Amino acid sequence: MTVTLYGIKNCDTVKKARKWLEQAGVDYRFVDHRADGLDPEQLAHWLEVLGWEQLLNKRGTTWRALSDDDKASLGPDTAAALLLAHPAMIKRPLLNLDGELHLGFKPELYASLFNQ
């Protein structure tokens, strides 16, 4: 089983997910997409599978700091460039479990995914 968790290390929800995985004994790799950067091809895949509306975090400070013009012009053609420029705007955590993508953290979801 290949498990990769993407997020930002100081995000509280990412911290909860990492703690859950560690307590459950799940061997995983963590990628901090703000510190480590984002692979444009990987982001394109996420956008294709999840959709830009799902992937975009509109609840964070980065979204609130965007200009009204940037927010108004956001769409399928502009989302990738915006997320590459502002990786903190990606909803997190993003769990890749053997190629299957899951956004967010809920203990009951993780328990079902890992048969806990």
CSV table of N, CA and C in Angstrom, one decimal:
chain,number,residue,atom,x,y,z
A,1,MET,N,0.8,-1.2,0.0
A,1,MET,CA,0.0,0.0,0.0
A,1,MET,C,0.9,1.2,0.0
A,2,THR,N,0.6,2.2,-0.9
A,2,THR,CA,1.3,3.4,-1.0
A,2,THR,C,0.5,4.5,-0.5
A,3,VAL,N,1.0,5.3,0.5
A,3,VAL,CA,0.2,6.3,1.1
A,3,VAL,C,1.0,7.6,1.1
A,4,THR,N,0.5,8.6,0.5
A,4,THR,CA,1.1,9.9,0.6
A,4,THR,C,0.1,11.0,1.0
A,5,LEU,N,0.5,11.8,2.0
A,5,LEU,CA,-0.3,12.8,2.5
A,5,LEU,C,0.3,14.2,2.1
A,6,TYR,N,-0.5,15.0,1.4
A,6,TYR,CA,-0.1,16.3,1.0
A,6,TYR,C,-0.8,17.4,1.8
A,7,GLY,N,0.0,18.4,2.1
A,7,GLY,CA,-0.6,19.5,2.9
A,7,GLY,C,0.5,20.5,3.2
A,8,ILE,N,0.2,21.2,4.3
A,8,ILE,CA,1.2,22.2,4.8
A,8,ILE,C,1.4,21.8,6.3
A,9,LYS,N,2.7,21.7,6.7
A,9,LYS,CA,3.0,21.1,8.0
A,9,LYS,C,2.4,21.9,9.2
A,10,ASN,N,2.1,23.2,9.1
A,10,ASN,CA,1.6,23.9,10.2
A,10,ASN,C,0.1,24.0,10.2
A,11,CYS,N,-0.6,23.4,9.3
A,11,CYS,CA,-2.1,23.3,9.2
A,11,CYS,C,-2.6,22.4,10.3
A,12,ASP,N,-3.5,22.9,11.1
A,12,ASP,CA,-4.1,22.0,12.2
A,12,ASP,C,-4.7,20.8,11.7
A,13,THR,N,-5.4,20.8,10.6
A,13,THR,CA,-6.1,19.6,10.1
A,13,THR,C,-5.1,18.6,9.6
A,14,VAL,N,-4.0,19.1,9.0
A,14,VAL,CA,-3.0,18.2,8.5
A,14,VAL,C,-2.3,17.6,9.7
A,15,LYS,N,-2.1,18.3,10.8
A,15,LYS,CA,-1.5,17.8,12.0
A,15,LYS,C,-2.3,16.7,12.6
A,16,LYS,N,-3.7,16.8,12.6
A,16,LYS,CA,-4.6,15.8,13.1
A,16,LYS,C,-4.5,14.6,12.2
A,17,ALA,N,-4.5,14.7,10.9
A,17,ALA,CA,-4.4,13.6,10.0
A,17,ALA,C,-3.1,12.8,10.2
A,18,ARG,N,-2.0,13.6,10.3
A,18,ARG,CA,-0.7,12.9,10.5
A,18,ARG,C,-0.6,12.2,11.8
A,19,LYS,N,-1.2,12.8,12.9
A,19,LYS,CA,-1.3,12.1,14.2
A,19,LYS,C,-2.1,10.8,14.1
A,20,TRP,N,-3.2,10.9,13.4
A,20,TRP,CA,-4.1,9.7,13.2
A,20,TRP,C,-3.3,8.6,12.5
A,21,LEU,N,-2.6,8.9,11.4
A,21,LEU,CA,-1.9,7.9,10.6
A,21,LEU,C,-0.8,7.3,11.5
A,22,GLU,N,-0.1,8.2,12.2
A,22,GLU,CA,1.0,7.6,13.1
A,22,GLU,C,0.5,6.7,14.2
A,23,GLN,N,-0.6,7.1,14.8
A,23,GLN,CA,-1.2,6.3,15.9
A,23,GLN,C,-1.8,5.0,15.4
A,24,ALA,N,-2.2,5.0,14.1
A,24,ALA,CA,-2.7,3.8,13.5
A,24,ALA,C,-1.6,2.9,12.9
A,25,GLY,N,-0.4,3.4,13.0
A,25,GLY,CA,0.7,2.6,12.5
A,25,GLY,C,0.8,2.6,11.0
A,26,VAL,N,0.2,3.6,10.3
A,26,VAL,CA,0.3,3.6,8.8
A,26,VAL,C,1.6,4.2,8.4
A,27,ASP,N,2.3,3.5,7.5
A,27,ASP,CA,3.5,4.0,6.9
A,27,ASP,C,3.1,5.0,5.8
A,28,TYR,N,3.5,6.2,5.9
A,28,TYR,CA,3.1,7.2,4.9
A,28,TYR,C,4.3,8.2,4.6
A,29,ARG,N,4.2,8.8,3.5
A,29,ARG,CA,5.1,9.9,3.1
A,29,ARG,C,4.3,11.2,3.2
A,30,PHE,N,4.9,12.2,3.8
A,30,PHE,CA,4.3,13.5,3.8
A,30,PHE,C,5.0,14.5,2.9
A,31,VAL,N,4.2,15.2,2.1
A,31,VAL,CA,4.8,16.2,1.2
A,31,VAL,C,4.1,17.6,1.5
A,32,ASP,N,5.0,18.5,2.0
A,32,ASP,CA,4.5,19.9,2.3
A,32,ASP,C,4.6,20.6,1.0
A,33,HIS,N,3.4,20.9,0.3
A,33,HIS,CA,3.5,21.5,-1.0
A,33,HIS,C,3.8,22.9,-1.0
A,34,ARG,N,3.8,23.5,0.2
A,34,ARG,CA,4.3,24.9,0.2
A,34,ARG,C,5.9,24.9,0.3
A,35,ALA,N,6.4,24.1,1.2
A,35,ALA,CA,7.9,24.0,1.3
A,35,ALA,C,8.6,23.3,0.2
A,36,ASP,N,7.9,22.2,-0.3
A,36,ASP,CA,8.5,21.3,-1.3
A,36,ASP,C,8.2,21.7,-2.7
A,37,GLY,N,7.2,22.5,-2.8
A,37,GLY,CA,6.7,22.9,-4.2
A,37,GLY,C,5.7,21.9,-4.7
A,38,LEU,N,5.1,22.4,-5.8
A,38,LEU,CA,4.1,21.6,-6.5
A,38,LEU,C,4.5,21.2,-7.9
A,39,ASP,N,4.3,19.9,-8.2
A,39,ASP,CA,4.5,19.5,-9.6
A,39,ASP,C,3.3,19.8,-10.4
A,40,PRO,N,3.5,20.6,-11.5
A,40,PRO,CA,2.4,21.0,-12.3
A,40,PRO,C,1.6,19.9,-12.9
A,41,GLU,N,2.3,18.8,-13.3
A,41,GLU,CA,1.6,17.6,-13.8
A,41,GLU,C,0.7,16.9,-12.8
A,42,GLN,N,1.3,16.9,-11.6
A,42,GLN,CA,0.5,16.3,-10.5
A,42,GLN,C,-0.7,17.1,-10.2
A,43,LEU,N,-0.5,18.5,-10.1
A,43,LEU,CA,-1.7,19.3,-9.9
A,43,LEU,C,-2.7,19.2,-11.0
A,44,ALA,N,-2.3,19.1,-12.2
A,44,ALA,CA,-3.2,18.9,-13.3
A,44,ALA,C,-4.0,17.6,-13.1
A,45,HIS,N,-3.4,16.5,-12.7
A,45,HIS,CA,-4.1,15.3,-12.4
A,45,HIS,C,-5.1,15.5,-11.3
A,46,TRP,N,-4.7,16.1,-10.2
A,46,TRP,CA,-5.7,16.4,-9.1
A,46,TRP,C,-6.9,17.2,-9.6
A,47,LEU,N,-6.6,18.2,-10.4
A,47,LEU,CA,-7.7,19.0,-11.0
A,47,LEU,C,-8.6,18.2,-11.8
A,48,GLU,N,-8.0,17.3,-12.6
A,48,GLU,CA,-8.8,16.5,-13.5
A,48,GLU,C,-9.7,15.5,-12.7
A,49,VAL,N,-9.1,14.9,-11.7
A,49,VAL,CA,-9.9,13.9,-10.9
A,49,VAL,C,-10.9,14.6,-9.9
A,50,LEU,N,-10.4,15.6,-9.2
A,50,LEU,CA,-11.3,16.2,-8.2
A,50,LEU,C,-12.1,17.4,-8.6
A,51,GLY,N,-11.6,18.1,-9.6
A,51,GLY,CA,-12.2,19.4,-10.1
A,51,GLY,C,-11.7,20.5,-9.3
A,52,TRP,N,-11.6,21.7,-10.0
A,52,TRP,CA,-11.0,22.9,-9.3
A,52,TRP,C,-11.8,23.4,-8.2
A,53,GLU,N,-13.1,23.2,-8.2
A,53,GLU,CA,-14.0,23.7,-7.2
A,53,GLU,C,-13.8,22.9,-5.9
A,54,GLN,N,-13.5,21.6,-6.0
A,54,GLN,CA,-13.3,20.8,-4.8
A,54,GLN,C,-11.9,21.1,-4.2
A,55,LEU,N,-10.9,21.3,-5.1
A,55,LEU,CA,-9.5,21.4,-4.7
A,55,LEU,C,-9.2,22.8,-4.1
A,56,LEU,N,-10.0,23.8,-4.5
A,56,LEU,CA,-9.7,25.1,-4.0
A,56,LEU,C,-10.3,25.4,-2.6
A,57,ASN,N,-9.4,25.9,-1.7
A,57,ASN,CA,-9.8,26.2,-0.3
A,57,ASN,C,-10.2,27.7,-0.3
A,58,LYS,N,-11.5,28.0,-0.2
A,58,LYS,CA,-11.9,29.3,-0.1
A,58,LYS,C,-12.1,29.8,1.3
A,59,ARG,N,-11.7,29.0,2.3
A,59,ARG,CA,-11.8,29.4,3.7
A,59,ARG,C,-10.6,30.0,4.3
A,60,GLY,N,-9.5,29.9,3.6
A,60,GLY,CA,-8.2,30.4,4.2
A,60,GLY,C,-7.9,31.8,4.0
A,61,THR,N,-6.8,32.2,4.6
A,61,THR,CA,-6.4,33.6,4.5
A,61,THR,C,-5.8,34.0,3.2
A,62,THR,N,-5.3,33.0,2.5
A,62,THR,CA,-4.7,33.2,1.1
A,62,THR,C,-5.8,33.6,0.2
A,63,TRP,N,-7.0,32.9,0.3
A,63,TRP,CA,-8.1,33.2,-0.6
A,63,TRP,C,-8.6,34.6,-0.3
A,64,ARG,N,-8.8,34.9,1.0
A,64,ARG,CA,-9.3,36.2,1.4
A,64,ARG,C,-8.4,37.4,1.0
A,65,ALA,N,-7.1,37.1,0.8
A,65,ALA,CA,-6.1,38.1,0.4
A,65,ALA,C,-6.1,38.4,-1.1
A,66,LEU,N,-6.7,37.5,-1.9
A,66,LEU,CA,-6.7,37.6,-3.3
A,66,LEU,C,-7.5,38.9,-3.7
A,67,SER,N,-7.1,39.5,-4.8
A,67,SER,CA,-7.9,40.6,-5.3
A,67,SER,C,-9.3,40.1,-5.8
A,68,ASP,N,-10.2,41.1,-5.8
A,68,ASP,CA,-11.5,40.7,-6.4
A,68,ASP,C,-11.4,40.3,-7.8
A,69,ASP,N,-10.5,40.9,-8.6
A,69,ASP,CA,-10.3,40.5,-10.0
A,69,ASP,C,-9.9,39.1,-10.1
A,70,ASP,N,-8.9,38.7,-9.3
A,70,ASP,CA,-8.4,37.3,-9.3
A,70,ASP,C,-9.6,36.3,-8.9
A,71,LYS,N,-10.3,36.7,-7.9
A,71,LYS,CA,-11.5,35.8,-7.6
A,71,LYS,C,-12.5,35.7,-8.7
A,72,ALA,N,-12.8,36.8,-9.3
A,72,ALA,CA,-13.8,36.9,-10.3
A,72,ALA,C,-13.4,36.1,-11.6
A,73,SER,N,-12.1,36.1,-11.9
A,73,SER,CA,-11.6,35.5,-13.1
A,73,SER,C,-11.3,34.0,-12.9
A,74,LEU,N,-11.5,33.5,-11.7
A,74,LEU,CA,-11.2,32.1,-11.4
A,74,LEU,C,-12.1,31.1,-12.1
A,75,GLY,N,-11.6,30.1,-12.8
A,75,GLY,CA,-12.3,29.1,-13.4
A,75,GLY,C,-11.4,27.9,-13.8
A,76,PRO,N,-12.0,27.0,-14.6
A,76,PRO,CA,-11.2,25.8,-14.9
A,76,PRO,C,-9.9,26.2,-15.7
A,77,ASP,N,-9.9,27.2,-16.4
A,77,ASP,CA,-8.7,27.6,-17.2
A,77,ASP,C,-7.6,28.4,-16.4
A,78,THR,N,-8.0,28.9,-15.3
A,78,THR,CA,-7.1,29.8,-14.5
A,78,THR,C,-6.8,29.1,-13.1
A,79,ALA,N,-7.5,28.1,-12.7
A,79,ALA,CA,-7.3,27.5,-11.4
A,79,ALA,C,-5.8,27.0,-11.2
A,80,ALA,N,-5.3,26.3,-12.2
A,80,ALA,CA,-4.0,25.7,-12.0
A,80,ALA,C,-2.9,26.7,-11.8
A,81,ALA,N,-2.9,27.8,-12.5
A,81,ALA,CA,-1.9,28.8,-12.4
A,81,ALA,C,-2.0,29.5,-11.0
A,82,LEU,N,-3.3,29.7,-10.5
A,82,LEU,CA,-3.5,30.3,-9.2
A,82,LEU,C,-3.0,29.3,-8.1
A,83,LEU,N,-3.3,28.1,-8.2
A,83,LEU,CA,-2.9,27.1,-7.2
A,83,LEU,C,-1.4,26.9,-7.2
A,84,LEU,N,-0.8,26.9,-8.4
A,84,LEU,CA,0.7,26.8,-8.4
A,84,LEU,C,1.3,28.0,-7.8
A,85,ALA,N,0.8,29.2,-8.0
A,85,ALA,CA,1.3,30.4,-7.4
A,85,ALA,C,1.0,30.5,-5.9
A,86,HIS,N,-0.1,29.9,-5.4
A,86,HIS,CA,-0.5,29.9,-4.0
A,86,HIS,C,-0.9,28.5,-3.5
A,87,PRO,N,0.1,27.7,-3.3
A,87,PRO,CA,-0.2,26.3,-2.9
A,87,PRO,C,-1.0,26.2,-1.6
A,88,ALA,N,-1.0,27.2,-0.8
A,88,ALA,CA,-1.7,27.2,0.5
A,88,ALA,C,-3.2,27.2,0.2
A,89,MET,N,-3.6,27.5,-1.0
A,89,MET,CA,-5.1,27.5,-1.4
A,89,MET,C,-5.6,26.1,-1.8
A,90,ILE,N,-4.7,25.1,-1.7
A,90,ILE,CA,-5.2,23.8,-2.0
A,90,ILE,C,-5.8,23.2,-0.7
A,91,LYS,N,-7.1,22.7,-0.8
A,91,LYS,CA,-7.7,22.1,0.3
A,91,LYS,C,-6.9,21.0,0.9
A,92,ARG,N,-6.8,20.9,2.2
A,92,ARG,CA,-5.9,19.9,2.8
A,92,ARG,C,-6.6,19.3,4.0
A,93,PRO,N,-6.0,18.1,4.4
A,93,PRO,CA,-5.0,17.4,3.6
A,93,PRO,C,-5.5,16.7,2.4
A,94,LEU,N,-4.7,16.3,1.5
A,94,LEU,CA,-5.0,15.5,0.4
A,94,LEU,C,-4.3,14.2,0.5
A,95,LEU,N,-5.0,13.1,0.7
A,95,LEU,CA,-4.5,11.8,0.9
A,95,LEU,C,-4.5,11.0,-0.4
A,96,ASN,N,-3.4,10.5,-0.8
A,96,ASN,CA,-3.3,9.6,-2.0
A,96,ASN,C,-3.1,8.2,-1.5
A,97,LEU,N,-4.1,7.4,-1.6
A,97,LEU,CA,-4.0,6.0,-1.1
A,97,LEU,C,-4.0,5.1,-2.3
A,98,ASP,N,-2.9,4.6,-2.7
A,98,ASP,CA,-2.8,3.7,-3.9
A,98,ASP,C,-3.4,4.4,-5.1
A,99,GLY,N,-3.2,5.7,-5.3
A,99,GLY,CA,-3.8,6.4,-6.5
A,99,GLY,C,-5.2,6.9,-6.3
A,100,GLU,N,-5.8,6.6,-5.2
A,100,GLU,CA,-7.2,7.1,-4.9
A,100,GLU,C,-7.0,8.4,-4.1
A,101,LEU,N,-7.7,9.4,-4.5
A,101,LEU,CA,-7.5,10.7,-3.8
A,101,LEU,C,-8.7,11.0,-2.9
A,102,HIS,N,-8.3,11.5,-1.7
A,102,HIS,CA,-9.3,11.9,-0.7
A,102,HIS,C,-8.9,13.2,-0.1
A,103,LEU,N,-9.9,14.2,-0.1
A,103,LEU,CA,-9.7,15.5,0.4
A,103,LEU,C,-10.2,15.7,1.8
A,104,GLY,N,-9.5,16.4,2.7
A,104,GLY,CA,-9.9,16.6,4.0
A,104,GLY,C,-9.6,15.5,5.0
A,105,PHE,N,-9.9,15.7,6.3
A,105,PHE,CA,-9.6,14.7,7.3
A,105,PHE,C,-10.9,14.5,8.1
A,106,LYS,N,-11.3,13.3,8.2
A,106,LYS,CA,-12.3,12.9,9.1
A,106,LYS,C,-11.9,11.5,9.7
A,107,PRO,N,-11.8,11.4,11.0
A,107,PRO,CA,-11.3,10.1,11.6
A,107,PRO,C,-12.0,8.9,11.1
A,108,GLU,N,-13.4,9.0,10.9
A,108,GLU,CA,-14.1,7.9,10.5
A,108,GLU,C,-13.8,7.5,9.1
A,109,LEU,N,-13.5,8.5,8.2
A,109,LEU,CA,-13.1,8.2,6.8
A,109,LEU,C,-11.8,7.4,6.8
A,110,TYR,N,-10.8,8.0,7.5
A,110,TYR,CA,-9.5,7.3,7.6
A,110,TYR,C,-9.6,5.9,8.2
A,111,ALA,N,-10.5,5.7,9.2
A,111,ALA,CA,-10.7,4.4,9.8
A,111,ALA,C,-11.2,3.4,8.8
A,112,SER,N,-12.2,3.9,8.0
A,112,SER,CA,-12.7,3.0,6.9
A,112,SER,C,-11.7,2.7,5.8
A,113,LEU,N,-10.9,3.7,5.5
A,113,LEU,CA,-9.9,3.5,4.4
A,113,LEU,C,-8.8,2.5,4.8
A,114,PHE,N,-8.5,2.6,6.1
A,114,PHE,CA,-7.4,1.8,6.6
A,114,PHE,C,-7.8,0.6,7.5
A,115,ASN,N,-9.1,0.3,7.4
A,115,ASN,CA,-9.7,-0.9,8.1
A,115,ASN,C,-9.4,-0.9,9.6
A,116,GLN,N,-9.6,0.3,10.2
A,116,GLN,CA,-9.2,0.4,11.6
A,116,GLN,C,-10.5,0.3,12.4
